[in-house]
Tab-separated table of C-alpha atoms in Angstrom:
chain	number	residue	atom	x	y	z
W	1	ASN	CA	0.000	0.000	0.000
W	2	ALA	CA	1.203	3.487	-0.833
W	3	GLY	CA	-0.923	4.918	1.983
W	4	VAL	CA	-1.830	8.585	1.541
W	5	THR	CA	-0.215	10.303	-1.412
W	6	GLN	CA	-0.275	14.017	-2.217
W	7	THR	CA	0.672	15.925	-5.346
W	8	PRO	CA	2.390	18.213	-6.024
W	9	LYS	CA	5.095	18.334	-3.338
W	10	PHE	CA	5.808	22.004	-3.953
W	11	ARG	CA	4.032	24.794	-5.823
W	12	ILE	CA	4.401	28.529	-6.238
W	13	LEU	CA	1.284	30.442	-7.234
W	14	LYS	CA	0.689	34.059	-8.122
W	15	ILE	CA	-2.059	35.980	-6.340
W	16	GLY	CA	-5.405	35.247	-7.961
W	17	GLN	CA	-4.367	31.983	-9.598
W	18	SER	CA	-6.191	28.757	-8.859
W	19	MET	CA	-5.005	25.217	-8.317
W	20	THR	CA	-6.064	21.806	-7.050
W	21	LEU	CA	-4.111	19.878	-4.461
W	22	GLN	CA	-4.521	16.169	-5.033
W	23	CYS	CA	-4.898	13.547	-2.301
W	24	THR	CA	-5.340	9.822	-2.826
W	25	GLN	CA	-5.453	6.947	-0.360
W	26	ASP	CA	-5.402	3.245	-1.177
W	27	MET	CA	-6.461	1.921	2.238
W	28	ASN	CA	-10.212	2.017	1.565
W	29	HIS	CA	-10.648	4.586	4.312
W	30	ASN	CA	-14.023	6.223	4.705
W	31	TYR	CA	-12.856	9.417	6.368
W	32	MET	CA	-10.529	11.967	4.817
W	33	TYR	CA	-9.239	15.316	6.008
W	34	TRP	CA	-7.383	18.392	4.815
W	35	TYR	CA	-5.217	20.336	7.248
W	36	ARG	CA	-2.928	23.303	6.857
W	37	GLN	CA	0.117	24.060	8.951
W	38	ASP	CA	1.461	27.575	9.175
W	39	PRO	CA	5.009	28.212	10.461
W	40	GLY	CA	5.278	27.675	14.219
W	41	MET	CA	1.646	26.636	14.429
W	42	GLY	CA	-0.239	23.419	14.745
W	43	LEU	CA	-2.354	21.837	12.060
W	44	LYS	CA	-5.773	23.363	11.446
W	45	LEU	CA	-8.613	21.462	9.802
W	46	ILE	CA	-9.850	22.939	6.526
W	47	TYR	CA	-12.429	20.393	5.322
W	48	TYR	CA	-13.270	16.795	5.981
W	49	SER	CA	-15.308	13.992	4.442
W	50	VAL	CA	-17.015	11.046	6.113
W	51	GLY	CA	-17.543	9.191	2.858
W	52	ALA	CA	-17.939	9.604	-0.881
W	53	GLY	CA	-20.305	12.456	-1.658
W	54	ILE	CA	-20.248	13.887	1.874
W	55	THR	CA	-18.056	16.813	2.903
W	56	ASP	CA	-18.136	19.399	5.670
W	57	LYS	CA	-16.244	22.461	6.837
W	58	GLY	CA	-13.526	22.422	9.434
W	59	GLU	CA	-11.966	25.309	11.386
W	60	VAL	CA	-10.573	27.326	8.461
W	61	PRO	CA	-12.596	26.620	5.274
W	62	ASN	CA	-12.658	30.100	3.726
W	63	GLY	CA	-10.964	30.275	0.327
W	64	TYR	CA	-11.113	26.517	-0.273
W	65	ASN	CA	-13.446	23.974	-1.796
W	66	VAL	CA	-13.472	20.193	-1.790
W	67	SER	CA	-15.240	17.317	-3.457
W	68	ARG	CA	-15.347	13.588	-2.777
W	69	SER	CA	-16.622	11.668	-5.762
W	70	THR	CA	-14.748	8.451	-4.918
W	71	THR	CA	-13.566	6.772	-1.736
W	72	GLU	CA	-9.938	7.134	-2.803
W	73	ASP	CA	-9.680	10.792	-3.813
W	74	PHE	CA	-10.230	14.024	-1.904
W	75	PRO	CA	-8.964	17.029	-3.902
W	76	LEU	CA	-8.678	20.499	-2.354
W	77	ARG	CA	-9.362	23.475	-4.618
W	78	LEU	CA	-8.012	27.007	-4.187
W	79	GLU	CA	-9.961	29.344	-6.457
W	80	LEU	CA	-8.296	32.744	-5.941
W	81	ALA	CA	-4.955	32.254	-4.268
W	82	ALA	CA	-3.986	34.798	-1.597
W	83	PRO	CA	-0.703	35.241	0.319
W	84	SER	CA	-2.539	34.133	3.483
W	85	GLN	CA	-2.852	30.675	1.916
W	86	THR	CA	0.905	30.191	1.918
W	87	SER	CA	1.228	27.085	4.068
W	88	VAL	CA	1.969	23.377	4.128
W	89	TYR	CA	-1.100	21.308	3.365
W	90	PHE	CA	-1.596	17.805	4.725
W	91	CYS	CA	-4.185	15.268	3.722
W	92	ALA	CA	-5.117	12.486	6.141
W	93	SER	CA	-7.424	9.498	6.216
W	94	ARG	CA	-8.801	6.974	8.676
W	95	TYR	CA	-10.935	3.877	8.368
W	96	GLY	CA	-13.743	3.904	10.857
W	97	PRO	CA	-14.473	4.881	14.449
W	98	SER	CA	-13.361	8.318	15.516
W	99	THR	CA	-10.520	6.937	17.623
W	100	ASP	CA	-8.950	5.124	14.677
W	101	THR	CA	-5.533	6.417	13.731
W	102	GLN	CA	-5.387	9.163	11.138
W	103	TYR	CA	-2.694	8.542	8.554
W	104	PHE	CA	-1.111	11.593	6.984
W	105	GLY	CA	0.348	12.220	3.580
W	106	PRO	CA	3.765	13.875	3.111
W	107	GLY	CA	2.326	17.319	2.502
W	108	THR	CA	2.254	19.974	-0.217
W	109	ARG	CA	4.229	23.163	0.364
W	110	LEU	CA	2.397	26.067	-1.275
W	111	THR	CA	3.720	29.594	-1.641
W	112	VAL	CA	1.509	32.412	-2.941
W	113	LEU	CA	3.369	35.497	-4.173
A	1	ASP	CA	-9.147	30.682	20.780
A	2	GLN	CA	-6.466	28.039	21.227
A	3	GLN	CA	-8.233	24.981	22.639
A	4	VAL	CA	-5.046	22.895	22.772
A	5	LYS	CA	-1.830	24.542	23.892
A	6	GLN	CA	1.757	23.425	23.982
A	7	ASN	CA	3.485	26.241	25.794
A	8	SER	CA	7.051	25.087	25.222
A	9	PRO	CA	8.125	25.665	21.613
A	10	SER	CA	11.319	23.688	22.122
A	11	LEU	CA	13.034	21.247	24.451
A	12	SER	CA	16.608	19.987	24.497
A	13	VAL	CA	17.680	16.891	26.426
A	14	GLN	CA	20.714	14.652	26.609
A	15	GLU	CA	20.590	11.183	25.119
A	16	GLY	CA	19.498	8.623	27.697
A	17	ARG	CA	17.644	11.142	29.856
A	18	ILE	CA	13.900	11.647	30.130
A	19	SER	CA	12.024	13.999	27.811
A	20	ILE	CA	8.759	15.457	29.113
A	21	LEU	CA	6.476	17.279	26.713
A	22	ASN	CA	3.418	19.062	28.045
A	23	CYS	CA	0.004	19.925	26.662
A	24	ASP	CA	-3.010	21.774	28.083
A	25	TYR	CA	-6.563	21.875	26.784
A	26	THR	CA	-9.625	23.957	27.561
A	27	ASN	CA	-12.576	22.133	25.996
A	28	SER	CA	-14.302	19.765	28.452
A	29	MET	CA	-15.833	17.853	25.533
A	30	PHE	CA	-12.442	16.452	24.551
A	31	ASP	CA	-12.242	12.819	25.604
A	32	TYR	CA	-9.508	11.369	23.442
A	33	PHE	CA	-5.967	12.649	23.150
A	34	LEU	CA	-3.134	11.812	20.819
A	35	TRP	CA	0.503	12.589	20.245
A	36	TYR	CA	1.925	12.826	16.759
A	37	LYS	CA	5.556	13.025	15.768
A	38	LYS	CA	6.736	14.937	12.723
A	39	TYR	CA	10.067	14.921	10.957
A	40	PRO	CA	10.968	17.710	8.497
A	41	ALA	CA	9.405	17.367	5.042
A	42	GLU	CA	7.194	14.480	6.203
A	43	GLY	CA	3.630	14.176	7.389
A	44	PRO	CA	2.825	13.644	11.077
A	45	THR	CA	2.854	10.049	12.284
A	46	PHE	CA	0.795	8.709	15.160
A	47	LEU	CA	2.756	7.981	18.310
A	48	ILE	CA	0.464	7.209	21.232
A	49	SER	CA	-3.037	8.017	22.460
A	50	ILE	CA	-5.097	8.007	25.634
A	51	SER	CA	-8.786	7.931	26.380
A	52	SER	CA	-10.257	10.093	29.118
A	53	ILE	CA	-11.244	6.963	31.056
A	54	LYS	CA	-7.551	6.314	31.701
A	55	ASP	CA	-4.857	8.373	33.349
A	56	LYS	CA	-1.875	6.602	31.839
A	57	ASN	CA	-0.990	4.730	28.685
A	58	GLU	CA	2.371	3.188	27.963
A	59	ASP	CA	3.958	1.945	24.756
A	60	GLY	CA	7.591	0.998	25.004
A	61	ARG	CA	9.656	4.094	25.747
A	62	PHE	CA	6.614	6.368	25.438
A	63	THR	CA	4.097	7.051	28.194
A	64	VAL	CA	1.253	9.536	28.128
A	65	PHE	CA	-0.269	10.820	31.355
A	66	LEU	CA	-3.658	12.516	31.558
A	67	ASN	CA	-4.824	14.756	34.404
A	68	LYS	CA	-8.454	15.528	33.610
A	69	SER	CA	-9.049	17.828	36.542
A	70	ALA	CA	-6.140	20.008	35.431
A	71	LYS	CA	-6.944	19.521	31.734
A	72	HIS	CA	-3.318	18.594	31.222
A	73	LEU	CA	-1.467	15.778	29.532
A	74	SER	CA	2.178	14.969	29.157
A	75	LEU	CA	4.328	12.693	27.046
A	76	HIS	CA	7.322	11.034	28.665
A	77	ILE	CA	10.088	9.518	26.558
A	78	VAL	CA	12.518	7.317	28.473
A	79	PRO	CA	15.301	6.932	27.552
A	80	SER	CA	15.507	9.633	24.920
A	81	GLN	CA	17.393	8.804	21.728
A	82	PRO	CA	18.794	11.085	19.004
A	83	GLY	CA	16.251	9.603	16.568
A	84	ASP	CA	13.492	11.051	18.754
A	85	SER	CA	14.498	14.544	17.626
A	86	ALA	CA	11.377	15.847	15.876
A	87	VAL	CA	8.359	18.097	16.350
A	88	TYR	CA	5.740	16.613	18.659
A	89	PHE	CA	2.108	17.640	18.357
A	90	CYS	CA	-0.547	17.081	20.947
A	91	ALA	CA	-4.060	16.659	19.555
A	92	ALA	CA	-7.513	16.259	21.055
A	93	MET	CA	-10.926	15.213	19.881
A	94	ASP	CA	-14.507	14.766	20.972
A	95	GLY	CA	-14.810	11.028	20.399
A	96	SER	CA	-18.597	11.024	20.597
A	97	SER	CA	-18.951	13.128	17.432
A	98	ASN	CA	-17.570	10.352	15.184
A	99	THR	CA	-16.173	12.920	12.770
A	100	GLY	CA	-12.638	12.348	14.037
A	101	LYS	CA	-11.863	16.058	13.863
A	102	LEU	CA	-8.564	16.701	15.586
A	103	ILE	CA	-7.583	19.943	17.289
A	104	PHE	CA	-3.814	20.317	17.382
A	105	GLY	CA	-1.454	22.196	19.639
A	106	GLN	CA	1.319	24.353	18.209
A	107	GLY	CA	3.971	21.674	18.565
A	108	THR	CA	7.161	21.266	20.589
A	109	THR	CA	10.497	20.736	18.871
A	110	LEU	CA	12.508	18.126	20.744
A	111	GLN	CA	16.251	17.932	20.283
A	112	VAL	CA	18.037	14.957	21.788
A	113	LYS	CA	21.773	15.530	21.968
A	114	PRO	CA	24.157	12.553	21.675
């Protein structure tokens, strides 16, 4: 199993550009999450999904959109990139009950200039 | 409003000694707590967890203690090894919600000197 994979690893965007961060898991996990980590800060939840077709907002959803059309994929969309979205983005997944371990991908480092 | 706080940004210990990382929380609904370890350029990896029905959980060199009345938990690493040098995040959740949403602290960077 590859686990949770994220692409790209790095990206530089100009203000106002859009992009999609890809996240795929091959563990047949129902639950998937997007977090962002700013320098010197902990991870903050952006969006999460409890299954295909079901998504909900986390702590910091503004400026982002998600979709979950399959169990495996959970892309995160930035429509109008802003400098405040410069961060490291982590995708995570877990199988079932809330106390199951969340497995994280390696992250995408995004810089908006 | 920081619901989970790690007040020590960094900690340096000598190899073989004990490392103690601390975490405080404010939300009484939190009933499950976790520690994650993160190396540079990698995603966080799960280390150890504890339910609010316990006050201690041990896994090899790692022990987590929970003091519910003080809303405080700590991670003890004994003995510390250079490979333990990483950022450690404390996280908390309301297990009854079933969403699995984690609230993270800011992290503590542990350096273990040979």
